[in-house]
Amino acid sequence: MRCSRYPTRGMRFVSLVPMLCGLAVVAQAGLNRRFGGQWGLMSAVLLNMVVATVATFAVYLVVRTVPGLWPEAAAGQGRLSGFTPWHLLPGLCGVIIVLGMPLAMSRLGAVQSVLLLMAAQLLTSLVWDAMVEGRPVTFPRVLGSGLAFIGATIAVWKG
């Protein structure tokens, strides 16, 4: 399947991005849980968010100074016109993930936590695609999301 936003040769890399994100969610939560056991969860989360902030500034500076590396990201840089409180939600969602996943993993385990995360992501994705992106809710998408919920429920109930 070809995405019109990206050239064909870049599709292989772009297809790996969600997989790398999935790996990062589990690794981040597991490491924060481990470090939280040593320092306390809030100290581990604080360090995590400081590192994320520094890394974000570094990426921002690279994209600003060498816009050819990532033209889509460089477009509109430096303009905050039209700012609303809604613009804060993605960062708050990140904080919820960074705080919530280590807590969930400590109580439910990694597999159950990630299955529930994945099921919630699938449901939210269906709603987002339909309401924001204008993509129809199809039977295969609903079936896949339902199977994920059933799998998560079995894992939590029988786990």
Coordinates of N, CA, C and O in Angstrom, one line a residue:
M1 N 0.8 -1.2 0.0 CA 0.0 0.0 0.0 C 0.9 1.2 0.0 O 1.8 1.4 0.8
R2 N 0.6 2.2 -0.9 CA 1.5 3.3 -1.0 C 0.8 4.5 -0.4 O -0.4 4.9 -0.7
C3 N 1.5 5.2 0.4 CA 1.0 6.5 1.1 C 1.5 7.6 0.2 O 2.6 7.8 -0.1
S4 N 0.5 8.5 -0.1 CA 0.9 9.6 -1.0 C 1.8 10.7 -0.4 O 2.4 11.5 -1.1
R5 N 1.9 10.7 0.9 CA 2.7 11.7 1.6 C 4.2 11.4 1.5 O 5.1 12.2 1.7
Y6 N 4.6 10.1 1.3 CA 6.0 9.7 1.4 C 6.4 9.0 0.1 O 5.6 8.2 -0.5
P7 N 7.6 9.2 -0.4 CA 8.0 8.5 -1.6 C 8.1 7.0 -1.3 O 8.3 6.6 -0.1
T8 N 8.1 6.2 -2.3 CA 8.1 4.7 -2.1 C 9.3 4.2 -1.4 O 9.2 3.4 -0.5
R9 N 10.5 4.8 -1.7 CA 11.7 4.3 -1.0 C 11.7 4.6 0.5 O 12.3 3.9 1.3
G10 N 11.0 5.7 0.9 CA 11.0 6.0 2.3 C 9.9 5.2 3.1 O 9.9 5.3 4.3
M11 N 9.1 4.5 2.3 CA 8.0 3.8 3.0 C 8.5 2.7 3.9 O 7.9 2.4 5.0
R12 N 9.6 2.1 3.6 CA 10.2 1.0 4.4 C 10.5 1.6 5.8 O 10.2 1.0 6.8
F13 N 11.2 2.7 5.8 CA 11.5 3.4 7.1 C 10.3 3.8 7.8 O 10.2 3.6 9.0
V14 N 9.4 4.5 7.1 CA 8.2 5.0 7.8 C 7.4 3.8 8.4 O 6.8 3.9 9.4
S15 N 7.4 2.7 7.7 CA 6.6 1.5 8.2 C 7.3 1.0 9.5 O 6.6 0.3 10.3
L16 N 8.6 1.2 9.7 CA 9.2 0.8 10.9 C 9.0 1.7 12.1 O 9.1 1.3 13.2
V17 N 8.6 2.9 11.8 CA 8.4 3.9 12.9 C 7.4 3.4 14.0 O 7.6 3.5 15.2
P18 N 6.2 3.0 13.6 CA 5.2 2.5 14.6 C 5.8 1.3 15.4 O 5.5 1.2 16.6
M19 N 6.6 0.5 14.8 CA 7.1 -0.7 15.5 C 8.2 -0.2 16.5 O 8.2 -0.6 17.6
L20 N 9.0 0.8 16.1 CA 10.0 1.4 17.0 C 9.2 2.1 18.2 O 9.7 2.1 19.3
C21 N 8.1 2.8 17.9 CA 7.3 3.4 18.9 C 6.8 2.4 19.9 O 6.8 2.6 21.1
G22 N 6.3 1.3 19.4 CA 5.8 0.2 20.3 C 6.9 -0.3 21.2 O 6.7 -0.5 22.4
L23 N 8.1 -0.5 20.6 CA 9.2 -1.0 21.4 C 9.6 0.0 22.4 O 9.8 -0.3 23.6
A24 N 9.5 1.3 22.0 CA 9.9 2.4 23.0 C 8.9 2.5 24.1 O 9.3 2.7 25.3
V25 N 7.6 2.3 23.9 CA 6.6 2.4 25.0 C 6.9 1.3 26.0 O 6.9 1.6 27.2
V26 N 7.1 0.1 25.6 CA 7.4 -1.0 26.5 C 8.7 -0.8 27.2 O 8.8 -0.9 28.5
A27 N 9.8 -0.5 26.5 CA 11.1 -0.3 27.1 C 11.1 0.9 28.1 O 11.6 0.8 29.2
Q28 N 10.4 2.0 27.7 CA 10.4 3.2 28.6 C 9.6 2.8 29.9 O 10.1 3.1 30.9
A29 N 8.5 2.2 29.7 CA 7.7 1.9 30.9 C 8.5 0.9 31.8 O 8.5 1.1 33.0
G30 N 9.1 -0.1 31.2 CA 9.8 -1.1 32.0 C 11.0 -0.5 32.7 O 11.2 -0.8 33.9
L31 N 11.7 0.3 32.0 CA 12.9 0.9 32.6 C 12.5 1.9 33.7 O 13.1 2.0 34.7
N32 N 11.5 2.7 33.4 CA 11.0 3.7 34.4 C 10.5 2.9 35.7 O 10.7 3.3 36.8
R33 N 9.9 1.7 35.5 CA 9.5 0.9 36.6 C 10.7 0.5 37.4 O 10.7 0.5 38.6
R34 N 11.7 0.0 36.7 CA 12.9 -0.5 37.3 C 13.6 0.6 38.1 O 14.0 0.5 39.3
F35 N 13.8 1.8 37.4 CA 14.5 2.9 38.0 C 13.6 3.5 39.2 O 14.1 3.9 40.2
G36 N 12.3 3.4 39.0 CA 11.4 3.9 40.0 C 11.5 3.0 41.3 O 11.3 3.6 42.4
G37 N 11.9 1.8 41.2 CA 12.1 0.9 42.3 C 13.3 1.4 43.1 O 13.4 1.2 44.3
Q38 N 14.3 2.0 42.4 CA 15.5 2.4 43.0 C 15.4 3.9 43.6 O 15.8 4.1 44.7
W39 N 14.8 4.7 42.8 CA 14.7 6.2 43.1 C 13.4 6.7 43.5 O 13.2 7.8 43.9
G40 N 12.3 5.9 43.3 CA 10.9 6.4 43.4 C 10.5 6.7 42.0 O 11.2 7.2 41.2
L41 N 9.2 6.4 41.7 CA 8.7 6.6 40.4 C 8.7 8.1 39.9 O 9.1 8.3 38.8
M42 N 8.4 9.0 40.8 CA 8.4 10.4 40.4 C 9.8 10.9 40.0 O 9.9 11.6 39.1
S43 N 10.8 10.4 40.7 CA 12.2 10.8 40.3 C 12.6 10.2 39.0 O 13.2 10.9 38.1
A44 N 12.2 9.0 38.7 CA 12.5 8.3 37.4 C 11.7 9.0 36.3 O 12.3 9.3 35.3
V45 N 10.5 9.4 36.6 CA 9.7 10.1 35.5 C 10.3 11.5 35.3 O 10.4 11.9 34.1
L46 N 10.7 12.2 36.3 CA 11.3 13.5 36.2 C 12.5 13.4 35.3 O 12.7 14.2 34.4
L47 N 13.4 12.5 35.6 CA 14.6 12.3 34.8 C 14.2 12.0 33.3 O 14.8 12.6 32.4
N48 N 13.3 11.1 33.2 CA 12.8 10.7 31.8 C 12.3 12.0 31.1 O 12.7 12.2 29.9
M49 N 11.5 12.8 31.7 CA 11.0 14.0 31.0 C 12.1 15.0 30.7 O 12.0 15.7 29.7
V50 N 13.1 15.1 31.6 CA 14.2 16.1 31.4 C 14.9 15.6 30.1 O 15.3 16.4 29.2
V51 N 15.2 14.3 30.1 CA 15.9 13.8 28.9 C 15.1 14.0 27.6 O 15.6 14.4 26.6
A52 N 13.8 13.7 27.7 CA 12.9 14.0 26.6 C 12.9 15.4 26.1 O 13.0 15.7 24.9
T53 N 12.9 16.3 27.1 CA 12.9 17.8 26.8 C 14.2 18.1 26.1 O 14.2 18.8 25.0
V54 N 15.4 17.7 26.6 CA 16.7 18.0 26.0 C 16.8 17.4 24.6 O 17.2 18.1 23.7
A55 N 16.3 16.2 24.4 CA 16.3 15.5 23.1 C 15.4 16.3 22.1 O 15.8 16.4 21.0
T56 N 14.3 16.7 22.6 CA 13.4 17.4 21.7 C 14.0 18.7 21.3 O 13.9 19.1 20.1
F57 N 14.6 19.5 22.2 CA 15.3 20.7 21.8 C 16.4 20.4 20.8 O 16.6 21.2 19.8
A58 N 17.2 19.3 21.0 CA 18.2 19.0 20.1 C 17.7 18.7 18.7 O 18.2 19.2 17.7
V59 N 16.6 17.9 18.6 CA 16.0 17.6 17.3 C 15.5 18.9 16.7 O 15.7 19.1 15.5
Y60 N 14.8 19.7 17.4 CA 14.3 21.0 16.9 C 15.4 21.8 16.3 O 15.3 22.4 15.2
L61 N 16.6 21.9 17.0 CA 17.7 22.7 16.5 C 18.3 22.2 15.3 O 18.6 22.9 14.3
V62 N 18.4 20.8 15.2 CA 18.9 20.2 13.9 C 17.9 20.5 12.8 O 18.4 20.9 11.7
V63 N 16.6 20.3 13.0 CA 15.6 20.5 11.9 C 15.6 22.0 11.5 O 15.5 22.3 10.3
R64 N 15.8 22.9 12.5 CA 15.9 24.4 12.1 C 17.1 24.7 11.4 O 17.1 25.6 10.5
T65 N 18.2 24.1 11.7 CA 19.5 24.5 11.1 C 19.7 23.8 9.8 O 20.4 24.3 8.9
V66 N 19.2 22.6 9.6 CA 19.3 21.8 8.4 C 17.9 21.3 8.0 O 17.6 20.2 8.1
P67 N 17.1 22.3 7.4 CA 15.7 21.9 7.1 C 15.5 20.8 6.0 O 14.5 20.2 6.0
G68 N 16.6 20.6 5.2 CA 16.5 19.6 4.2 C 16.4 18.2 4.7 O 16.0 17.3 4.0
L69 N 16.8 18.0 6.0 CA 16.8 16.7 6.6 C 15.4 16.2 6.8 O 15.1 15.0 6.6
W70 N 14.5 17.1 7.1 CA 13.1 16.7 7.4 C 12.2 17.9 7.0 O 11.7 18.6 7.9
P71 N 11.9 18.1 5.7 CA 11.2 19.3 5.2 C 9.8 19.5 5.9 O 9.4 20.6 6.2
E72 N 9.1 18.3 6.1 CA 7.8 18.5 6.6 C 7.8 19.0 8.0 O 6.9 19.8 8.5
A73 N 8.8 18.6 8.8 CA 8.9 19.1 10.2 C 9.4 20.5 10.3 O 9.1 21.2 11.2
A74 N 10.2 20.9 9.3 CA 10.8 22.3 9.3 C 9.7 23.3 8.8 O 9.8 24.5 9.2
A75 N 8.7 22.9 8.1 CA 7.7 23.8 7.6 C 6.9 24.5 8.8 O 6.5 23.8 9.7
G76 N 6.8 25.8 8.8 CA 6.1 26.5 9.8 C 6.9 26.6 11.1 O 6.3 27.0 12.1
Q77 N 8.1 26.3 11.2 CA 8.9 26.4 12.4 C 8.9 27.8 12.9 O 9.0 28.8 12.2
G78 N 8.8 27.9 14.3 CA 9.0 29.2 14.9 C 7.7 30.0 15.0 O 7.7 31.1 15.6
R79 N 6.6 29.5 14.5 CA 5.4 30.3 14.5 C 4.4 29.6 15.5 O 4.1 28.5 15.4
L80 N 4.0 30.4 16.5 CA 3.0 29.9 17.5 C 1.7 30.6 17.4 O 1.0 30.6 18.3
S81 N 1.5 31.2 16.2 CA 0.2 32.0 16.1 C -1.0 31.0 16.2 O -0.9 29.8 15.7
G82 N -2.1 31.4 16.7 CA -3.2 30.6 16.8 C -3.2 29.6 18.0 O -3.9 28.7 18.0
F83 N -2.3 29.8 18.9 CA -2.1 28.9 20.1 C -3.4 28.9 20.9 O -4.0 29.9 21.2
T84 N -3.8 27.7 21.3 CA -5.0 27.5 22.2 C -4.6 26.5 23.2 O -3.6 25.8 23.1
P85 N -5.4 26.4 24.3 CA -5.1 25.3 25.3 C -5.1 23.9 24.7 O -4.4 23.0 25.3
W86 N -5.7 23.7 23.6 CA -5.8 22.4 23.0 C -4.3 21.9 22.6 O -4.1 20.7 22.5
H87 N -3.5 22.9 22.3 CA -2.1 22.6 21.9 C -1.3 21.9 23.1 O -0.2 21.4 22.8
L88 N -1.8 22.0 24.3 CA -1.1 21.4 25.4 C -1.4 19.9 25.6 O -0.7 19.2 26.3
L89 N -2.5 19.5 25.0 CA -3.0 18.1 25.2 C -2.0 17.0 24.8 O -1.8 16.0 25.5
P90 N -1.3 17.2 23.6 CA -0.3 16.1 23.3 C 0.8 15.9 24.4 O 1.1 14.8 24.7
G91 N 1.3 17.0 24.9 CA 2.2 16.9 26.0 C 1.7 16.2 27.2 O 2.3 15.4 27.9
L92 N 0.4 16.6 27.6 CA -0.2 16.0 28.7 C -0.5 14.5 28.5 O -0.3 13.7 29.4
C93 N -0.8 14.1 27.3 CA -0.9 12.7 27.0 C 0.4 12.0 27.2 O 0.4 10.9 27.7
G94 N 1.5 12.6 26.8 CA 2.8 12.0 27.0 C 3.1 11.8 28.5 O 3.6 10.8 28.9
V95 N 2.7 12.8 29.3 CA 2.9 12.6 30.7 C 2.1 11.5 31.3 O 2.6 10.7 32.1
I96 N 0.9 11.3 30.8 CA 0.0 10.2 31.3 C 0.7 8.9 30.9 O 0.7 8.0 31.7
I97 N 1.2 8.8 29.7 CA 1.9 7.5 29.3 C 3.1 7.3 30.2 O 3.3 6.2 30.7
V98 N 3.9 8.3 30.4 CA 5.1 8.1 31.1 C 4.9 7.8 32.6 O 5.6 7.0 33.2
L99 N 3.8 8.4 33.2 CA 3.4 8.0 34.5 C 2.6 6.7 34.6 O 2.8 5.9 35.6
G100 N 1.7 6.5 33.7 CA 0.8 5.4 33.8 C 1.3 4.1 33.5 O 1.0 3.1 34.2
M101 N 2.1 4.0 32.5 CA 2.6 2.6 32.0 C 3.5 1.9 33.1 O 3.3 0.8 33.3
P102 N 4.4 2.6 33.7 CA 5.2 1.9 34.7 C 4.3 1.5 35.9 O 4.5 0.4 36.4
L103 N 3.3 2.3 36.3 CA 2.4 1.9 37.3 C 1.6 0.7 36.9 O 1.5 -0.3 37.7
A104 N 1.1 0.7 35.7 CA 0.3 -0.4 35.2 C 1.2 -1.7 35.2 O 0.7 -2.8 35.6
M105 N 2.4 -1.6 34.7 CA 3.3 -2.7 34.5 C 3.6 -3.3 35.9 O 3.8 -4.5 36.0
S106 N 3.8 -2.4 36.9 CA 4.1 -3.0 38.2 C 2.9 -3.7 38.8 O 3.1 -4.6 39.7
R107 N 1.7 -3.4 38.5 CA 0.5 -4.1 39.0 C 0.0 -5.2 38.2 O -0.5 -6.2 38.7
L108 N 0.1 -5.0 36.8 CA -0.5 -6.0 35.9 C 0.5 -6.9 35.2 O 0.2 -7.9 34.7
G109 N 1.7 -6.4 35.1 CA 2.8 -7.0 34.3 C 2.8 -6.4 32.9 O 1.9 -5.7 32.5
A110 N 3.9 -6.6 32.2 CA 4.1 -6.0 30.9 C 3.1 -6.4 29.8 O 2.5 -5.6 29.1
V111 N 2.8 -7.7 29.7 CA 2.0 -8.2 28.6 C 0.5 -7.7 28.8 O 0.0 -7.2 27.9
Q112 N 0.0 -7.8 30.0 CA -1.4 -7.3 30.2 C -1.5 -5.8 30.0 O -2.4 -5.3 29.4
S113 N -0.5 -5.1 30.5 CA -0.5 -3.6 30.4 C -0.5 -3.2 28.9 O -1.2 -2.3 28.5
V114 N 0.4 -3.8 28.2 CA 0.6 -3.5 26.7 C -0.6 -3.9 25.9 O -1.1 -3.2 25.0
L115 N -1.2 -5.1 26.3 CA -2.4 -5.5 25.6 C -3.6 -4.5 25.8 O -4.3 -4.2 24.9
L116 N -3.7 -4.1 27.0 CA -4.8 -3.1 27.3 C -4.5 -1.7 26.6 O -5.4 -1.1 26.1
L117 N -3.2 -1.3 26.6 CA -2.8 -0.1 25.9 C -3.1 -0.3 24.4 O -3.7 0.7 23.8
M118 N -2.8 -1.4 23.9 CA -3.0 -1.6 22.4 C -4.5 -1.6 22.1 O -4.9 -1.0 21.1
A119 N -5.3 -2.2 22.9 CA -6.7 -2.3 22.7 C -7.3 -0.8 22.8 O -8.1 -0.5 21.9
A120 N -6.9 -0.1 23.8 CA -7.3 1.3 23.9 C -6.9 2.1 22.7 O -7.6 3.0 22.1
Q121 N -5.7 1.9 22.2 CA -5.2 2.6 21.0 C -6.0 2.3 19.8 O -6.3 3.2 19.0
L122 N -6.3 1.0 19.6 CA -7.1 0.6 18.5 C -8.5 1.3 18.5 O -9.0 1.8 17.5
L123 N -9.2 1.3 19.6 CA -10.5 1.9 19.7 C -10.4 3.4 19.5 O -11.1 4.0 18.7
T124 N -9.4 4.1 20.1 CA -9.2 5.5 19.9 C -8.9 5.8 18.5 O -9.3 6.8 17.9
S125 N -8.1 4.9 17.8 CA -7.7 5.1 16.4 C -8.9 5.0 15.5 O -9.1 5.8 14.6
L126 N -9.8 4.1 15.8 CA -11.1 4.0 15.0 C -11.9 5.3 15.1 O -12.3 5.8 14.1
V127 N -12.0 5.8 16.3 CA -12.8 7.0 16.6 C -12.1 8.2 15.9 O -12.7 9.0 15.2
W128 N -10.7 8.3 16.1 CA -10.0 9.4 15.5 C -10.1 9.4 13.9 O -10.3 10.4 13.3
D129 N -9.9 8.2 13.3 CA -9.9 8.1 11.9 C -11.3 8.6 11.4 O -11.4 9.3 10.4
A130 N -12.4 8.1 12.1 CA -13.7 8.5 11.6 C -14.0 9.9 11.8 O -14.6 10.6 10.9
M131 N -13.7 10.5 13.0 CA -14.2 11.8 13.3 C -13.2 12.9 12.9 O -13.6 14.0 12.6
V132 N -11.9 12.6 12.9 CA -10.9 13.7 12.5 C -10.4 13.5 11.1 O -10.3 14.5 10.4
E133 N -10.0 12.3 10.7 CA -9.4 12.1 9.4 C -10.4 11.8 8.3 O -10.1 11.8 7.1
G134 N -11.7 11.5 8.7 CA -12.7 11.3 7.7 C -12.6 9.9 7.0 O -13.1 9.7 6.0
R135 N -11.9 9.0 7.7 CA -11.8 7.6 7.2 C -12.9 6.7 7.7 O -13.1 6.8 9.0
P136 N -13.6 6.0 6.9 CA -14.7 5.2 7.4 C -14.3 4.1 8.4 O -13.3 3.5 8.3
V137 N -15.2 3.8 9.3 CA -15.1 2.6 10.2 C -15.5 1.4 9.3 O -16.7 1.4 8.9
T138 N -14.6 0.5 9.1 CA -14.9 -0.7 8.3 C -15.0 -1.9 9.2 O -14.5 -1.9 10.4
F139 N -15.7 -2.9 8.7 CA -15.8 -4.2 9.5 C -14.5 -4.8 9.9 O -14.3 -5.2 11.1
P140 N -13.5 -4.9 9.0 CA -12.2 -5.4 9.4 C -11.6 -4.6 10.6 O -11.0 -5.2 11.5
R141 N -11.7 -3.3 10.5 CA -11.1 -2.5 11.6 C -11.8 -2.8 12.9 O -11.2 -2.9 14.0
V142 N -13.1 -2.8 12.9 CA -13.9 -3.1 14.1 C -13.6 -4.5 14.6 O -13.4 -4.7 15.8
L143 N -13.6 -5.5 13.7 CA -13.3 -6.8 14.1 C -11.9 -6.9 14.8 O -11.8 -7.6 15.8
G144 N -10.9 -6.3 14.1 CA -9.6 -6.4 14.7 C -9.5 -5.7 16.1 O -8.9 -6.3 17.0
S145 N -10.2 -4.6 16.2 CA -10.2 -3.9 17.5 C -10.9 -4.8 18.6 O -10.5 -4.9 19.7
G146 N -12.0 -5.4 18.2 CA -12.8 -6.3 19.1 C -11.9 -7.5 19.5 O -11.9 -7.8 20.7
L147 N -11.2 -8.1 18.6 CA -10.3 -9.2 18.9 C -9.2 -8.7 19.9 O -8.9 -9.5 20.8
A148 N -8.7 -7.5 19.7 CA -7.7 -7.0 20.6 C -8.3 -6.9 22.0 O -7.6 -7.2 23.0
F149 N -9.5 -6.3 22.1 CA -10.2 -6.2 23.4 C -10.4 -7.5 24.1 O -10.2 -7.7 25.3
I150 N -10.8 -8.5 23.3 CA -11.1 -9.9 23.8 C -9.7 -10.5 24.3 O -9.7 -11.0 25.4
G151 N -8.7 -10.3 23.5 CA -7.4 -10.8 24.0 C -6.9 -10.1 25.2 O -6.4 -10.8 26.1
A152 N -7.1 -8.8 25.3 CA -6.7 -8.1 26.6 C -7.5 -8.6 27.7 O -7.0 -8.8 28.8
T153 N -8.8 -8.8 27.5 CA -9.6 -9.2 28.6 C -9.3 -10.6 29.1 O -9.2 -10.9 30.3
I154 N -9.0 -11.5 28.2 CA -8.5 -12.9 28.5 C -7.2 -12.8 29.3 O -7.0 -13.5 30.3
A155 N -6.3 -12.0 28.8 CA -5.0 -11.9 29.5 C -5.1 -11.4 30.9 O -4.4 -11.8 31.8
V156 N -6.0 -10.4 31.1 CA -6.1 -9.8 32.4 C -6.9 -10.7 33.3 O -6.5 -11.0 34.5
W157 N -7.9 -11.3 32.8 CA -8.8 -12.2 33.6 C -8.1 -13.5 33.9 O -8.2 -14.0 35.1
K158 N -7.4 -14.1 33.0 CA -6.8 -15.4 33.2 C -5.3 -15.3 33.6 O -4.7 -16.3 34.0
G159 N -4.8 -14.0 33.5 CA -3.3 -13.8 33.7 C -3.0 -13.9 35.2 O -2.0 -14.1 35.7

